[in-house]
mmCIF file of C-alpha atoms in Angstrom:
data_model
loop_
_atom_site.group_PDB
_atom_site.id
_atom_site.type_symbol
_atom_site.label_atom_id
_atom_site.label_comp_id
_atom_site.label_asym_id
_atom_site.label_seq_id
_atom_site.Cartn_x
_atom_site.Cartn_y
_atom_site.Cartn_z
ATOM 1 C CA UNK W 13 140.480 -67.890 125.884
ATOM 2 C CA UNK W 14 138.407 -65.878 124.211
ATOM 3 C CA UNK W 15 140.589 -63.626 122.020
ATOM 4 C CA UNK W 16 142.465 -65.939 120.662
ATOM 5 C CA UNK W 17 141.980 -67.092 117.182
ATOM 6 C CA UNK W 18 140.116 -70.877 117.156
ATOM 7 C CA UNK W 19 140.959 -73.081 114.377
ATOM 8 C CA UNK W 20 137.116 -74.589 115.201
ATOM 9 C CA UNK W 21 135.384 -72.089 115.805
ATOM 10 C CA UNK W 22 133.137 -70.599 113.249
ATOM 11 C CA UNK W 23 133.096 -68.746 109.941
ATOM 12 C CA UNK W 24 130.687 -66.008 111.868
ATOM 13 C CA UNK W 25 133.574 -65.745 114.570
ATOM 14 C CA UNK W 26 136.235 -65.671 111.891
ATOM 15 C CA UNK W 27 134.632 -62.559 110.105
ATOM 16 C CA UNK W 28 134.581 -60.774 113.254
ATOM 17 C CA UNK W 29 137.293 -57.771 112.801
ATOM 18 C CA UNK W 30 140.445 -58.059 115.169
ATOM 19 C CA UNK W 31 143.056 -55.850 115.981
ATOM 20 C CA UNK W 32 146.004 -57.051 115.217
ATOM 21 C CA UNK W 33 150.165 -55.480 115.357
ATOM 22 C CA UNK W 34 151.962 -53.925 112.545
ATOM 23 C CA UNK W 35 155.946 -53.675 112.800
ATOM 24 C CA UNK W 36 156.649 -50.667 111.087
ATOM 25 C CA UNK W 37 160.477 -49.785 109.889
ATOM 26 C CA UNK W 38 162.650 -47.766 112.108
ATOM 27 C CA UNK W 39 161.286 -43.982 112.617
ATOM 28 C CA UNK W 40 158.289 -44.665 109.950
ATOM 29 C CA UNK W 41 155.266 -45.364 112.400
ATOM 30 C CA UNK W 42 153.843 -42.304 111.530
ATOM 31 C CA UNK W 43 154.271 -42.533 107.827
ATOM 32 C CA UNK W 44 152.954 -46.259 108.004
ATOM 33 C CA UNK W 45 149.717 -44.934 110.103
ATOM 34 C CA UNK W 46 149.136 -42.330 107.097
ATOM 35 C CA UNK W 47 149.510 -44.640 104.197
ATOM 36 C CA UNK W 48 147.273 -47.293 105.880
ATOM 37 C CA UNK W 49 144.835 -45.027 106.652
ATOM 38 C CA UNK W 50 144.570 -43.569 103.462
ATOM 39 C CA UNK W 51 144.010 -46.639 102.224
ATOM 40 C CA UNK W 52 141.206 -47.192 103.742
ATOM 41 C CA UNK W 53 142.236 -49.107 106.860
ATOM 42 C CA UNK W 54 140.793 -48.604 110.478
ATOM 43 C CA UNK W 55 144.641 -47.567 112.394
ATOM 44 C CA UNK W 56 145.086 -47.095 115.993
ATOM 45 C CA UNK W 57 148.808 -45.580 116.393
ATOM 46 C CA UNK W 58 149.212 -44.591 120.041
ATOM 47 C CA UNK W 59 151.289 -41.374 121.086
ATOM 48 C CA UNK W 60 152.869 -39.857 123.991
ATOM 49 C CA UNK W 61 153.541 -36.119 124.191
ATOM 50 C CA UNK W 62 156.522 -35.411 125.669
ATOM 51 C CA UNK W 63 158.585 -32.214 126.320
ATOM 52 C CA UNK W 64 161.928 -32.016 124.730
ATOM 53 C CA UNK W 65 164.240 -28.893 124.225
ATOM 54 C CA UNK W 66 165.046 -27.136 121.223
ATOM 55 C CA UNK W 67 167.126 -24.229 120.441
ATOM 56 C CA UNK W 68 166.967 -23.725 124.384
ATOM 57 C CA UNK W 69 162.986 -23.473 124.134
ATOM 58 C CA UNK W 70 161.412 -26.390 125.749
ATOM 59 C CA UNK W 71 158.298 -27.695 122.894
ATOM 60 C CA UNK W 72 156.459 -30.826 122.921
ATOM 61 C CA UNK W 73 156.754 -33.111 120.591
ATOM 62 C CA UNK W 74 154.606 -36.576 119.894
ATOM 63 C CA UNK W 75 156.573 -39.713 120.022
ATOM 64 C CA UNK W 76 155.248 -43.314 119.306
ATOM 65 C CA UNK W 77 153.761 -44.884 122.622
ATOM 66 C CA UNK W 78 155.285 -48.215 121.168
ATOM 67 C CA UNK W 79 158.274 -47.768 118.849
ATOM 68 C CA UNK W 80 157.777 -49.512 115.307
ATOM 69 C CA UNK W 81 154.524 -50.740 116.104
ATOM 70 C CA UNK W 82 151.253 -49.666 115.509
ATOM 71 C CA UNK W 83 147.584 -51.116 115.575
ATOM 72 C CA UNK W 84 145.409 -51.951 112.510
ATOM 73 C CA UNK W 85 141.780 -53.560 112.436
ATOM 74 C CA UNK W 86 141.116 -56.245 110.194
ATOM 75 C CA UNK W 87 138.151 -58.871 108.916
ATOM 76 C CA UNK W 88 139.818 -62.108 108.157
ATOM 77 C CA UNK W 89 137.276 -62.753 105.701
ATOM 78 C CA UNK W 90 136.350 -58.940 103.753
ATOM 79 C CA UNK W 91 139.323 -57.331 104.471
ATOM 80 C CA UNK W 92 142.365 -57.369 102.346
ATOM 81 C CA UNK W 93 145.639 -58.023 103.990
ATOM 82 C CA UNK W 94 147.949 -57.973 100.756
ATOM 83 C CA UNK W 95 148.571 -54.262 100.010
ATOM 84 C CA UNK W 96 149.616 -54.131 103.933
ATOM 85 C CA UNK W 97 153.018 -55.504 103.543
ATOM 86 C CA UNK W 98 153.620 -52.868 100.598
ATOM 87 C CA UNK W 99 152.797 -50.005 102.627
ATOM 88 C CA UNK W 100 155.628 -47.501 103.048
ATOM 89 C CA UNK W 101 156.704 -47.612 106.757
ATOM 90 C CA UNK W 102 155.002 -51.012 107.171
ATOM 91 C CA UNK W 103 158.092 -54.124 107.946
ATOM 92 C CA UNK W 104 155.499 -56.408 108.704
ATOM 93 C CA UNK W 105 152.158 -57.973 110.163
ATOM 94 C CA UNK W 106 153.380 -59.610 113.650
ATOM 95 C CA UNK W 107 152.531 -62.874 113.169
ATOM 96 C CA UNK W 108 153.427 -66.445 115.162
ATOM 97 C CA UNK W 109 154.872 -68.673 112.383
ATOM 98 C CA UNK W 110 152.351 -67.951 109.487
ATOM 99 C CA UNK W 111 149.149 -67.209 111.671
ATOM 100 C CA UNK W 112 149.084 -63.247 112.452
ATOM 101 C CA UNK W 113 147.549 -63.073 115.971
ATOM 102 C CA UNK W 114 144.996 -60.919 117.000
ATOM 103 C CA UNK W 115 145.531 -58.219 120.119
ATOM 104 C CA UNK W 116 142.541 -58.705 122.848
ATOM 105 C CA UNK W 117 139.484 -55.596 122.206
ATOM 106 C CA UNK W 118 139.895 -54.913 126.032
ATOM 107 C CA UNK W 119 143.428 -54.444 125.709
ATOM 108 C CA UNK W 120 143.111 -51.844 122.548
ATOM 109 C CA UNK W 121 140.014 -49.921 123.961
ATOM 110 C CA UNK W 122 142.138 -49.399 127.145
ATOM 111 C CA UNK W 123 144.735 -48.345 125.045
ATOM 112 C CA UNK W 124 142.119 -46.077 122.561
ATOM 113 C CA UNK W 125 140.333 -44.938 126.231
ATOM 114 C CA UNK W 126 143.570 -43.588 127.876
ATOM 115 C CA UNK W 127 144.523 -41.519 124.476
ATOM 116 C CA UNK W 128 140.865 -39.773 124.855
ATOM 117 C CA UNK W 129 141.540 -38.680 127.841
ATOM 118 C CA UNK W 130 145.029 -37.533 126.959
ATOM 119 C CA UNK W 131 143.460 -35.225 124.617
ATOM 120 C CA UNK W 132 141.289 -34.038 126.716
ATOM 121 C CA UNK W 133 143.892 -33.067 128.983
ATOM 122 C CA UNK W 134 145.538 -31.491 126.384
ATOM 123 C CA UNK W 135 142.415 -29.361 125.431
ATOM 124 C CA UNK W 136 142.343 -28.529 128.817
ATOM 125 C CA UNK W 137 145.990 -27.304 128.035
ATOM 126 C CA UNK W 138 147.655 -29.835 130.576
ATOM 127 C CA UNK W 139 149.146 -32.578 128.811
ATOM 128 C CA UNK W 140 151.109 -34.224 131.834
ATOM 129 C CA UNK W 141 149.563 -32.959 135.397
ATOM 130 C CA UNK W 142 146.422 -32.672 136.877
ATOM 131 C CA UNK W 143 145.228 -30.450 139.579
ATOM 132 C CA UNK W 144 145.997 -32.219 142.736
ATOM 133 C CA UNK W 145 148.350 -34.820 141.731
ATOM 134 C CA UNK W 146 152.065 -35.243 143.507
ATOM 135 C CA UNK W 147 154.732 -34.426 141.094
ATOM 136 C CA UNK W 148 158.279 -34.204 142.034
ATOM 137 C CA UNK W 149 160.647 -30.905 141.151
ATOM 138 C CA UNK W 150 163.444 -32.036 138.755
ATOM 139 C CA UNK W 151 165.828 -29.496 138.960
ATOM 140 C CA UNK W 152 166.677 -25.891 140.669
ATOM 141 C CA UNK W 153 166.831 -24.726 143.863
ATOM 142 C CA UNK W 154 164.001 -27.357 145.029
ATOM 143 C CA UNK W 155 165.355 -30.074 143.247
ATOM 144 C CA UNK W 156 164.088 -33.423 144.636
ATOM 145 C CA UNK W 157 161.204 -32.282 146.515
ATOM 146 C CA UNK W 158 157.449 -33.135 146.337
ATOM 147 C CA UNK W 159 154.786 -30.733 145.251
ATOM 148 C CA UNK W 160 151.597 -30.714 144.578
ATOM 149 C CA UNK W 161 150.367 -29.928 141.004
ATOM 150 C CA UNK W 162 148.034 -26.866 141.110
ATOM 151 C CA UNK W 163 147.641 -25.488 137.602
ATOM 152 C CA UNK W 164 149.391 -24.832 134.381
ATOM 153 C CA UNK W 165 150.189 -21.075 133.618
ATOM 154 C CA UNK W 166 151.023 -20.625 129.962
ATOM 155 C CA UNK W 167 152.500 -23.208 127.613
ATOM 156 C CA UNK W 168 155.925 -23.119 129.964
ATOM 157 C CA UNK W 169 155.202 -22.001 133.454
ATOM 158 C CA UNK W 170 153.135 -24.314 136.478
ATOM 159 C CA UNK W 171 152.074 -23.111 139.503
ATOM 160 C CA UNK W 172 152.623 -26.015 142.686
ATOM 161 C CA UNK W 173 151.875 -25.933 146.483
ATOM 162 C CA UNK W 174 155.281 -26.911 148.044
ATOM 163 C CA UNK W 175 154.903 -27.441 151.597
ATOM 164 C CA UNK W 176 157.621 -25.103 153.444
ATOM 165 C CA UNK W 177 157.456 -23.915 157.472
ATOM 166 C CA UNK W 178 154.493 -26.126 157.890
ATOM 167 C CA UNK W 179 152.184 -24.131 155.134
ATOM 168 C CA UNK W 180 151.730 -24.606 151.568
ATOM 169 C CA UNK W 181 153.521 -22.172 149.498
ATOM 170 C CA UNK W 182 152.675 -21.387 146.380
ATOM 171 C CA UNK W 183 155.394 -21.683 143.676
ATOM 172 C CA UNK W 184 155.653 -20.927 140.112
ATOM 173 C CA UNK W 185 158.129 -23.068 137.883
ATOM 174 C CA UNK W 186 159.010 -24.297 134.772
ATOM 175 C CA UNK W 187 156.682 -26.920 133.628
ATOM 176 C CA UNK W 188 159.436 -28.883 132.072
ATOM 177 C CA UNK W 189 161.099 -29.054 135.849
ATOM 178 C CA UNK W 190 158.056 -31.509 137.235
ATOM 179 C CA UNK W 191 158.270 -34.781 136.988
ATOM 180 C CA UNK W 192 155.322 -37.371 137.408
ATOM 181 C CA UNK W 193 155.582 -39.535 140.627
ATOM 182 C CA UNK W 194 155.924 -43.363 140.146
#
C-alpha cells in the first residue's frame, strides 16, 4: 500500500510531507491548532457547526469534527517534530510503538474538500440544508414528519414544502426544529 510508510523505500519518498494525527488534551484542539500554526506548521483541524441553545436563543457554535485530534503535515526529513510534543493543547503524535504513522492524502483532501464546501454553504448562509434535500421536523405540531428543505429565512427561521391534502404546503419553522435525514 501506498500510504504507508516503507522501511525500503527511498530517501526521496521519505522527504515527501505526510499528514499525520495529533492527540490533543481534553477540550484544547483548538488551542493546539493555534499554537502549531503559529509555529509555523501546516494544521488541518476539522469542524462541525452545530446549533446549540443558549439563554433560550438557539446560536451555532463550532465543535471539533474529531474530539482531541487534529491533523498536522510533516517532512520526515526538513521538518522538526520536537517542539510538537511541547505545544500547549498537544498530548501527543499518534504513533504505533515508536513509528508515528502517516494518514492517506485521499483521506485528508476528502476531509479538507468537504470543509470547503461547508463554508461555502455557510456563505451561502445555510450551514446544514440545501434546497431540495429531505429533512425531517424534530419537534411541534409536525413532529416526525418529512419535508422538503426549501430555503433558509434569517439566521433562525426555514421555509419547507410539507406535503398535506395531496399538495405541497409551504411552512415556515424554526431552523433548529429540522433534522438531516440518515
Amino acid at each position: 500500500m501506498t500510504d504507508q510508510l516503507d522501511p525500503n523505500a527511498s530517501d526521496d519518498a521519505a522527504a515527501c510531507p505526510r499528514w499525520y494525527v495529533v492527540q490533543c488534551k481534553g477540550g484544547e484542539s483548538f488551542r493546539a491548532s493555534e499554537h502549531l500554526t503559529n509555529q509555523g506548521y501546516r494544521v488541518f483541524h476539522p469542524v462541525l457547526e452545530v446549533q446549540k441553545k443558549r439563554r433560550n436563543k438557539l446560536v451555532w457554535i463550532a465543535e471539533p469534527l474529531f474530539p482531541h485530534y487534529l491533523f498536522i503535515r510533516l517532512d520526515r526529513v526538513a521538518s522538526n517534530w520536537r517542539p510538537i510534543r511541547s505545544t500547549r493543547g498537544v498530548l501527543k503524535l499518534v504513533a504505533f510503538g515508536d513509528e508515528p504513522l502517516p494518514v492517506p492524502d485521499a483521506l485528508v483532501g476528502m476531509l479538507v474538500a468537504h470543509a470547503q464546501r461547508d463554508e461555502t454553504m455557510r456563505e451561502a448562509g445555510n450551514v446544514y440544508f440545501r434546497p431540495g434535500e429531505i429533512v425531517e421536523i424534530t419537534d411541534g405540531p409536525f413532529q416526525a414528519l418529512k419535508a422538503v428543505f426549501e430555503t433558509q429565512k434569517g439566521e433562525e427561521r426555514a421555509i419547507v414544502l410539507l406535503n398535506m391534502l395531496h399538495q405541497q404546503q409551504r411552512l415556515e419553522l424554526p431552523v433548529g426544529n429540522l433534522r438531516r435525514m440518515t
